[in-house]
CSV table of C-alpha atoms in Angstrom, one decimal:
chain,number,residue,atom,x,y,z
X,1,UNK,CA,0.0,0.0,0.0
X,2,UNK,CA,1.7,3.5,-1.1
X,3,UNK,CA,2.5,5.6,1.5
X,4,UNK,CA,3.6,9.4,0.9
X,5,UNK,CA,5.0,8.8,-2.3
X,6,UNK,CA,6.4,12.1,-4.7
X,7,UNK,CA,4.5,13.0,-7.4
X,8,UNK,CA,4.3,15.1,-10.1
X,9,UNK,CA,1.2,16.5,-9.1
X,10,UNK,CA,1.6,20.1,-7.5
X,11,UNK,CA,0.2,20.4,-3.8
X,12,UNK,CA,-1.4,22.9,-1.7
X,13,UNK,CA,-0.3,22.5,2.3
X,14,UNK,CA,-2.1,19.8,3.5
X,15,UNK,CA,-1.7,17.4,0.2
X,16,UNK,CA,-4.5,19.4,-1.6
X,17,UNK,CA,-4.2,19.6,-5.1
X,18,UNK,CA,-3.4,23.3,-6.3
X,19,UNK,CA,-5.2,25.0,-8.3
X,20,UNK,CA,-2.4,26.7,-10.6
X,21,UNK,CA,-1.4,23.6,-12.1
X,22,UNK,CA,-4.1,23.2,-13.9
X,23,UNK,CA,-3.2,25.9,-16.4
X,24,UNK,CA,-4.9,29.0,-15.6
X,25,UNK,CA,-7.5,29.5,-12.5
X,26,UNK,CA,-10.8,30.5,-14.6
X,27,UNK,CA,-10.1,27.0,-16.9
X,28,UNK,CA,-12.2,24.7,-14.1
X,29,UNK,CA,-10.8,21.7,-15.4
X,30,UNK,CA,-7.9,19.6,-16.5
X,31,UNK,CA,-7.4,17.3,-18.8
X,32,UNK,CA,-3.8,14.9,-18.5
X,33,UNK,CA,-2.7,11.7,-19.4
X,34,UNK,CA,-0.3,9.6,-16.5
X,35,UNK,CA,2.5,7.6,-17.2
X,36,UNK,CA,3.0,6.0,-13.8
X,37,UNK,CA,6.5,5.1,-14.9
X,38,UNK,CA,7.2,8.7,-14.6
X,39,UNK,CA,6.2,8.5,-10.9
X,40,UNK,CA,8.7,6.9,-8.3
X,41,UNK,CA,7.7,4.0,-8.0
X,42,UNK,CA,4.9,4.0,-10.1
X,43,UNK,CA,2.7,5.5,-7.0
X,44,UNK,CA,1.0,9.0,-6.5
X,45,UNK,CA,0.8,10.5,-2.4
X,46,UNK,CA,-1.9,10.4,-0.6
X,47,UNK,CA,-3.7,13.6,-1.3
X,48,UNK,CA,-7.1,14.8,-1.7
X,49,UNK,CA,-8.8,18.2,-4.3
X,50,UNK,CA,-12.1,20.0,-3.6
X,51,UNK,CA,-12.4,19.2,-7.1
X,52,UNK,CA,-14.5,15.9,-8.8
X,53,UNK,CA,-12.1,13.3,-10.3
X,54,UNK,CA,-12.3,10.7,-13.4
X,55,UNK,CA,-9.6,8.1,-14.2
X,56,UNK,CA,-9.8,5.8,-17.2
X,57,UNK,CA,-7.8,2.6,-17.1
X,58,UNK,CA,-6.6,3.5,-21.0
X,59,UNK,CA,-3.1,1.0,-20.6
X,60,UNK,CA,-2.7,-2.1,-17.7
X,61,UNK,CA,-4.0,-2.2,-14.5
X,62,UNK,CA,-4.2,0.7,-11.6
X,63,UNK,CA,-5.1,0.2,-7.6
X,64,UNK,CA,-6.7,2.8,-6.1
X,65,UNK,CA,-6.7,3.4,-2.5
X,66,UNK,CA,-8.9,5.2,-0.1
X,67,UNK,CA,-10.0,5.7,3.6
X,68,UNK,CA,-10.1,2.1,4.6
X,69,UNK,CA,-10.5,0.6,1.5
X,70,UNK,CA,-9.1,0.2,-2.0
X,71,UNK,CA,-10.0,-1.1,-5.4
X,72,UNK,CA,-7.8,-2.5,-8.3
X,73,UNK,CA,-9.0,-0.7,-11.9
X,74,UNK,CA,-8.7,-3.6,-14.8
X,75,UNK,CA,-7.9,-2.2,-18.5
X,76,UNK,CA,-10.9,-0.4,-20.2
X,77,UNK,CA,-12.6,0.4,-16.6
X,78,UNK,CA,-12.7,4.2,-15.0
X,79,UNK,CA,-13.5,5.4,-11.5
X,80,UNK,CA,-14.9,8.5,-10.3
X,81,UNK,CA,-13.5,10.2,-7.4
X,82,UNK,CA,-16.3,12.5,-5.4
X,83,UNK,CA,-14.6,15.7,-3.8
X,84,UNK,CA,-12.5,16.0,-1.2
X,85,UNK,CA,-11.6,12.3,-1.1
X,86,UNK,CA,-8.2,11.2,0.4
X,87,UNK,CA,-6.8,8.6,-1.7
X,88,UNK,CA,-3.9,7.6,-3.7
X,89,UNK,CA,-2.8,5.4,-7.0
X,90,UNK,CA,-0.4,3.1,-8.1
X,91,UNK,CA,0.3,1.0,-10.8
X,92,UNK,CA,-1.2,-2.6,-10.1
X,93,UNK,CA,1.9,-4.1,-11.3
X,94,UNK,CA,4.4,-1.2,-10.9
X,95,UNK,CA,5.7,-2.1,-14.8
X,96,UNK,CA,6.1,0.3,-17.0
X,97,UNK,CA,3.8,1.4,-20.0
X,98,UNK,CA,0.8,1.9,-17.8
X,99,UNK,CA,-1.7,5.0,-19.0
X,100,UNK,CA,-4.3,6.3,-17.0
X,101,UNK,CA,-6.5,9.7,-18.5
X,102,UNK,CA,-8.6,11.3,-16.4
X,103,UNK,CA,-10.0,14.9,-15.7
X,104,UNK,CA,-9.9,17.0,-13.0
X,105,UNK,CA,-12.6,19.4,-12.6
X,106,UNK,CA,-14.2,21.9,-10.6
X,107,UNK,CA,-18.2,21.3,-10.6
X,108,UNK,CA,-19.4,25.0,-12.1
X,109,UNK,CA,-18.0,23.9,-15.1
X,110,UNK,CA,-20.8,21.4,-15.1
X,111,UNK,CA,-23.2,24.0,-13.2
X,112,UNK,CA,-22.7,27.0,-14.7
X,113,UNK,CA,-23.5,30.1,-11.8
X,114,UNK,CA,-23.1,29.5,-8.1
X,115,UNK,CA,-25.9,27.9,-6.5
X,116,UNK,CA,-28.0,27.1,-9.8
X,117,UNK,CA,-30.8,25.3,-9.5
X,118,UNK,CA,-28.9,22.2,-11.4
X,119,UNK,CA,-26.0,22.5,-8.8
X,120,UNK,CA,-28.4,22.8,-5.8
X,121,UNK,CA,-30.5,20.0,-7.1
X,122,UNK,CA,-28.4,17.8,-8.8
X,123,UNK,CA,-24.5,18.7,-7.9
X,124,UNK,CA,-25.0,19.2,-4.3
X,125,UNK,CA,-26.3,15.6,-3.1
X,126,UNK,CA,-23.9,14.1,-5.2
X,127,UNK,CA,-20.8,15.6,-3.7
X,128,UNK,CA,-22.4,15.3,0.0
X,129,UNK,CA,-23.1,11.6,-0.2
X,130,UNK,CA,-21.2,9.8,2.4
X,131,UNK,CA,-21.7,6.9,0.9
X,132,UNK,CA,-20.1,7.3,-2.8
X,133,UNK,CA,-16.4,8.4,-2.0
X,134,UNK,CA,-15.4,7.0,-5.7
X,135,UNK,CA,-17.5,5.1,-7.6
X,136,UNK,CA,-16.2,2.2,-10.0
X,137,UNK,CA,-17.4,2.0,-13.8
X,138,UNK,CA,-17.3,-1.3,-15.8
X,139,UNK,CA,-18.2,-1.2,-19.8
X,140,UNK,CA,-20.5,-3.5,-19.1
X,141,UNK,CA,-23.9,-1.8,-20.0
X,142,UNK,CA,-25.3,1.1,-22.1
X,143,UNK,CA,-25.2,3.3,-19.5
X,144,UNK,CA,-21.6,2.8,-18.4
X,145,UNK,CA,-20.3,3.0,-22.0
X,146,UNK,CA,-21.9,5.7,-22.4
X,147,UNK,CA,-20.2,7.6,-19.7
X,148,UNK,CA,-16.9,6.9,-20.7
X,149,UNK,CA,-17.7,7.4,-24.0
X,150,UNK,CA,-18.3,11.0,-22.9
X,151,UNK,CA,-15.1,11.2,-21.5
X,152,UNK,CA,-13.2,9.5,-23.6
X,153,UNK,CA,-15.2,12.3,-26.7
X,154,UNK,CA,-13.6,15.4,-23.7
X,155,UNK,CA,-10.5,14.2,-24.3
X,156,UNK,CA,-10.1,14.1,-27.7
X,157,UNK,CA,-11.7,17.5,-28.3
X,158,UNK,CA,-8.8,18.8,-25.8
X,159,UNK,CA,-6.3,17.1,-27.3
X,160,UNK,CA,-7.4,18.3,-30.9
X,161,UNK,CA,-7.8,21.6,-29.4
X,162,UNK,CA,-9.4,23.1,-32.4
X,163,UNK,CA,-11.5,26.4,-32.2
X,164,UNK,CA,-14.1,26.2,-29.4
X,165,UNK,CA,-12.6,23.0,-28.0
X,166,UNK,CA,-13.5,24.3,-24.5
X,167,UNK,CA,-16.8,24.4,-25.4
X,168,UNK,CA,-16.9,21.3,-26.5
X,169,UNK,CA,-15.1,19.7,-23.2
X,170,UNK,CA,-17.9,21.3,-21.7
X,171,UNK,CA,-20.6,19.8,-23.5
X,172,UNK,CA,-19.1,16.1,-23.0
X,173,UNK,CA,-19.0,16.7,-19.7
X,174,UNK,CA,-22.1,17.5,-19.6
X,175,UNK,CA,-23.5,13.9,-21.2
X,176,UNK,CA,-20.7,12.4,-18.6
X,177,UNK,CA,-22.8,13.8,-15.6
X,178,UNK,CA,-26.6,12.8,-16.8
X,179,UNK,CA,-25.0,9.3,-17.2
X,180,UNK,CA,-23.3,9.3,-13.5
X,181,UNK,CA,-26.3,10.8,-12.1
X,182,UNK,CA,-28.6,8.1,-13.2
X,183,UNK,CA,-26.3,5.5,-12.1
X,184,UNK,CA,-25.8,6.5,-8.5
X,185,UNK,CA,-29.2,7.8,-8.6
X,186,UNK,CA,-30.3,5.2,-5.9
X,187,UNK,CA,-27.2,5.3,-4.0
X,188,UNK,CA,-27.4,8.8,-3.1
X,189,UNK,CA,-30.7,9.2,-2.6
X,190,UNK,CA,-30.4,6.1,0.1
X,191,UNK,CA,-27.7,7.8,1.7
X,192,UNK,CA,-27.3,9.3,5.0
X,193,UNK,CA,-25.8,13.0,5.3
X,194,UNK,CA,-22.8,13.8,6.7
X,195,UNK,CA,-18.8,13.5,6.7
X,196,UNK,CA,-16.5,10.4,7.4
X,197,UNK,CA,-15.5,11.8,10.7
X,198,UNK,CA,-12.1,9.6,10.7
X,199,UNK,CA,-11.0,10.3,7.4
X,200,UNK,CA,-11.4,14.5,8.4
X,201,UNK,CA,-9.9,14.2,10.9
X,202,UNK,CA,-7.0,12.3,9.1
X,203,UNK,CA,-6.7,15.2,6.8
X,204,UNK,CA,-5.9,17.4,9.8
X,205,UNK,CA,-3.3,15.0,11.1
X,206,UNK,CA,-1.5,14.8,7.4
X,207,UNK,CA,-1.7,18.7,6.9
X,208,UNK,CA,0.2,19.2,10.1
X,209,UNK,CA,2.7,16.3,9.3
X,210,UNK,CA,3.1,18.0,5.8
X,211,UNK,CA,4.0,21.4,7.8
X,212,UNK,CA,6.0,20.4,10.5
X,213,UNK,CA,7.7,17.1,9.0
X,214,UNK,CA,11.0,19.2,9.5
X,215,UNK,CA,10.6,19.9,13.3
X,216,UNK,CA,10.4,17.4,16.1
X,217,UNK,CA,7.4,15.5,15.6
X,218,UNK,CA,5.6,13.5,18.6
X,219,UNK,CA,2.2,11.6,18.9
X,220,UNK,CA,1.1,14.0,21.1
X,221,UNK,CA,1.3,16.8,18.5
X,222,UNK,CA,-0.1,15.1,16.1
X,223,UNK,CA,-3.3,14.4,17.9
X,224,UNK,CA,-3.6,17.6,19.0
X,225,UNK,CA,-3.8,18.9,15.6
X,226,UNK,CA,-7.0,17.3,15.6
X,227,UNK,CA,-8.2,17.7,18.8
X,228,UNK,CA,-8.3,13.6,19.8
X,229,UNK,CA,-6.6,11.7,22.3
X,230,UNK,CA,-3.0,9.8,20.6
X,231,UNK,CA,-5.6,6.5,21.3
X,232,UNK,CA,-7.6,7.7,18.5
X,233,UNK,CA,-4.8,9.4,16.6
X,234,UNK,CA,-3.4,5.9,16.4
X,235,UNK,CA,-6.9,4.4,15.8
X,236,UNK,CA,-7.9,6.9,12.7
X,237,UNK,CA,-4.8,6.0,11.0
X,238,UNK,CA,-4.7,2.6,11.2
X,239,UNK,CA,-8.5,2.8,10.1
X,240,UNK,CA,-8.2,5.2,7.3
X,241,UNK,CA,-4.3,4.2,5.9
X,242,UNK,CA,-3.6,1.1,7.7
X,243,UNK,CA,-0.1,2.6,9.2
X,244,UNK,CA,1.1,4.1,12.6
X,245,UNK,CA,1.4,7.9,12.6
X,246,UNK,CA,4.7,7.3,13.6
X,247,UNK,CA,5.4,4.5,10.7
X,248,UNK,CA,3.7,7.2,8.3
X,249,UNK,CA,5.8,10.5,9.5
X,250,UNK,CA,8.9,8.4,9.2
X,251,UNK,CA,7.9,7.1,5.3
X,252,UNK,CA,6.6,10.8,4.4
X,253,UNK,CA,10.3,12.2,5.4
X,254,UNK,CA,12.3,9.4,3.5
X,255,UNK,CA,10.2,10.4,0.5
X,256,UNK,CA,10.9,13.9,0.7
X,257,UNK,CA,14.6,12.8,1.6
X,258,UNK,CA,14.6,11.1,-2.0
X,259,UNK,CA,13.5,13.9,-3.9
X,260,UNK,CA,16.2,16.4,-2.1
X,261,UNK,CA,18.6,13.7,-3.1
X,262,UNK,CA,17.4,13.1,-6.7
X,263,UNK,CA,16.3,17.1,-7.9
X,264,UNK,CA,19.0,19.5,-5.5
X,265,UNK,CA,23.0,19.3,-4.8
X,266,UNK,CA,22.4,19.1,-0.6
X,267,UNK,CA,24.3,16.7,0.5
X,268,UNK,CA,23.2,13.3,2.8
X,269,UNK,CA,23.8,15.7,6.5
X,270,UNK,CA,22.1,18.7,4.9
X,271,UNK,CA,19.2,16.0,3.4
X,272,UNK,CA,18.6,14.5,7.0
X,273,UNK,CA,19.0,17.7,9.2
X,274,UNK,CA,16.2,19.5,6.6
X,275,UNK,CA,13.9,16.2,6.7
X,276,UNK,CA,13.7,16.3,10.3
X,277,UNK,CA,15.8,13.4,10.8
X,278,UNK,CA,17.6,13.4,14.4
X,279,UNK,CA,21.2,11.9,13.1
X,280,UNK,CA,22.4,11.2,9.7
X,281,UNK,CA,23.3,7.8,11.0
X,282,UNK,CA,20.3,7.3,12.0
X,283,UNK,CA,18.8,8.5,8.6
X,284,UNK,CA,21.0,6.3,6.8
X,285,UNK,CA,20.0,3.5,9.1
X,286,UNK,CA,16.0,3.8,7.7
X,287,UNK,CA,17.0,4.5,4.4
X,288,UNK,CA,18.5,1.6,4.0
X,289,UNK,CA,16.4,-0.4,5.3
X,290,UNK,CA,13.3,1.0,3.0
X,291,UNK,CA,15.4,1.2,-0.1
X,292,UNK,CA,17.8,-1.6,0.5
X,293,UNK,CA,20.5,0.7,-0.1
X,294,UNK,CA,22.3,3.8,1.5
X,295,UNK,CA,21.2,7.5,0.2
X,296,UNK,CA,24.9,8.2,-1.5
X,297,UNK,CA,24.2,4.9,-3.4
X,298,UNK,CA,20.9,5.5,-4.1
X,299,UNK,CA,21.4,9.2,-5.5
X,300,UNK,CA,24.4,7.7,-7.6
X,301,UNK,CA,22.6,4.9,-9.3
X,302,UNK,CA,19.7,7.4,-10.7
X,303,UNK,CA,22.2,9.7,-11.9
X,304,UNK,CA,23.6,6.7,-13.9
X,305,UNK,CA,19.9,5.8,-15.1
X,306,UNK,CA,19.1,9.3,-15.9
């Protein structure tokens, strides 16, 4: 299961997408193509965006994980992701040549003006439905084709990008969401209202991790920056991510540790005094025994590769 792994993907403080790497901030939506073979080993971080989400399995096989659970994406399947979801992605067989499109995007491109009727009747109990986090799509019916049919048409208009190609994004989009609504239809009108009170309060605990990864970290601080006893600090992680919040902070500064050592000149003292890392011997000792070899090594032999 990935844990805290660098991506390309830009991030606000607290793991939450930003905005500005979507192009410009009045755009609502982006359109990309992943090559997890780009990504260290072939894994995104956990992170979560206000924004909706839709993957499509285009090459091999993706896992998705979430709050406590996690589903594996076969070729020619797509998920959607509701907002403000933790969750992260790997590729099922971390080999090479695996593609996943997808779309970011904020809902008013779907809605049009803030607090329409469509996005108050429609958008609204969608994105508030505690019980569709992400929502898995098969080809197997007329309904399901269709959506990713719809997305699949977005795409291509983007990547044509002839004149008005925004327009017609939009207007895809727009047959993607009729075909989602109707298919949770019954799921979100059986669901109860309200957060996943865990996995918020999780998000607290990783936004402070995120902040302070470089100072002297203990349980006790962590809790606190979600106003819960270290019992169920412990208990929300192990729930939510399946780790230890210590087992987690320790990952999350190795993995910064290798992009200092892969993108800057610092060397392995300057690396583990700036990850928050009490020793470098002591840094040296975890990173080898994650990586199964020391940092120097490890920084040399992707210099070779690259």
């Amino acid at each position: 299961m990935p844990i805290i792994i660098t991506s390309k993907l830009k991030m606000k403080p607290g793991n939450e997408e930003d905005l500005d790497w979507w192009g410009t901030a009045n755009r609502l939506y982006h359109i990309y193509e992943d090559q997890m073979d780009r990504m260290f080993d072939y894994t995104t971080e956990w992170h979560w965006h206000f924004s909706m989400e839709f993957f499509y399995a285009y090459q091999g096989e993706f896992e998705f994980f979430f709050s406590g659970d996690h589903v594996r994406l076969k070729q020619g399947e797509a998920i959607f992701i509701n907002s403000n979801v933790l969750h992260a992605i790997q590729s099922a067989d971390k080999k090479k040549n695996r593609v996943g499109r997808g779309i970011v995007f904020d809902y008013h491109l779907l809605t049009g003006m803030v607090n329409s009727f469509v996005e108050q009747t429609y958008l609204m109990p969608l994105l508030h439905c505690s019980e569709l986090p992400f929502f898995v799509i098969s080809p197997t019916g007329k309904q399901q084709i269709s959506l990713i049919l719809s997305f699949m048409q977005a795409y291509q208009a983007e990547a044509d990008s002839d004149y008005g190609y925004e327009i017609q994004v939009q207007k895809h989009m727009l047959d993607w969401l009729m075909n989602l609504l109707l298919l949770t239809k019954e799921i979100v009108e059986k669901a109860p209202v309200g957060k996943n009170l865990s996995s918020e309060r999780l998000k607290l605990m990783l936004t402070y991790i995120e902040s302070h990864y470089q100072e002297v970290i203990n349980l006790d601080a962590i809790a606190d920056a979600a106003s819960i006893s270290t019992r169920e600090c412990s208990r929300c992680f192990q729930k939510n991510i399946h780790t230890t919040p210590t087992a987690y902070l320790t990952k999350y500064r190795l993995n910064k540790a290798v992009h200092f050592l892969l993108e800057t000149t610092m060397s392995v003292l300057e690396i583990s005094e700036f990850c928050g890392f009490s020793s470098s011997g002591y840094f040296s000792k975890l990173f080898a025994k994650e990586f199964k070899v020391t940092p120097a090594a490890f920084r040399k032999q992707h210099k070779n590769k690259s």
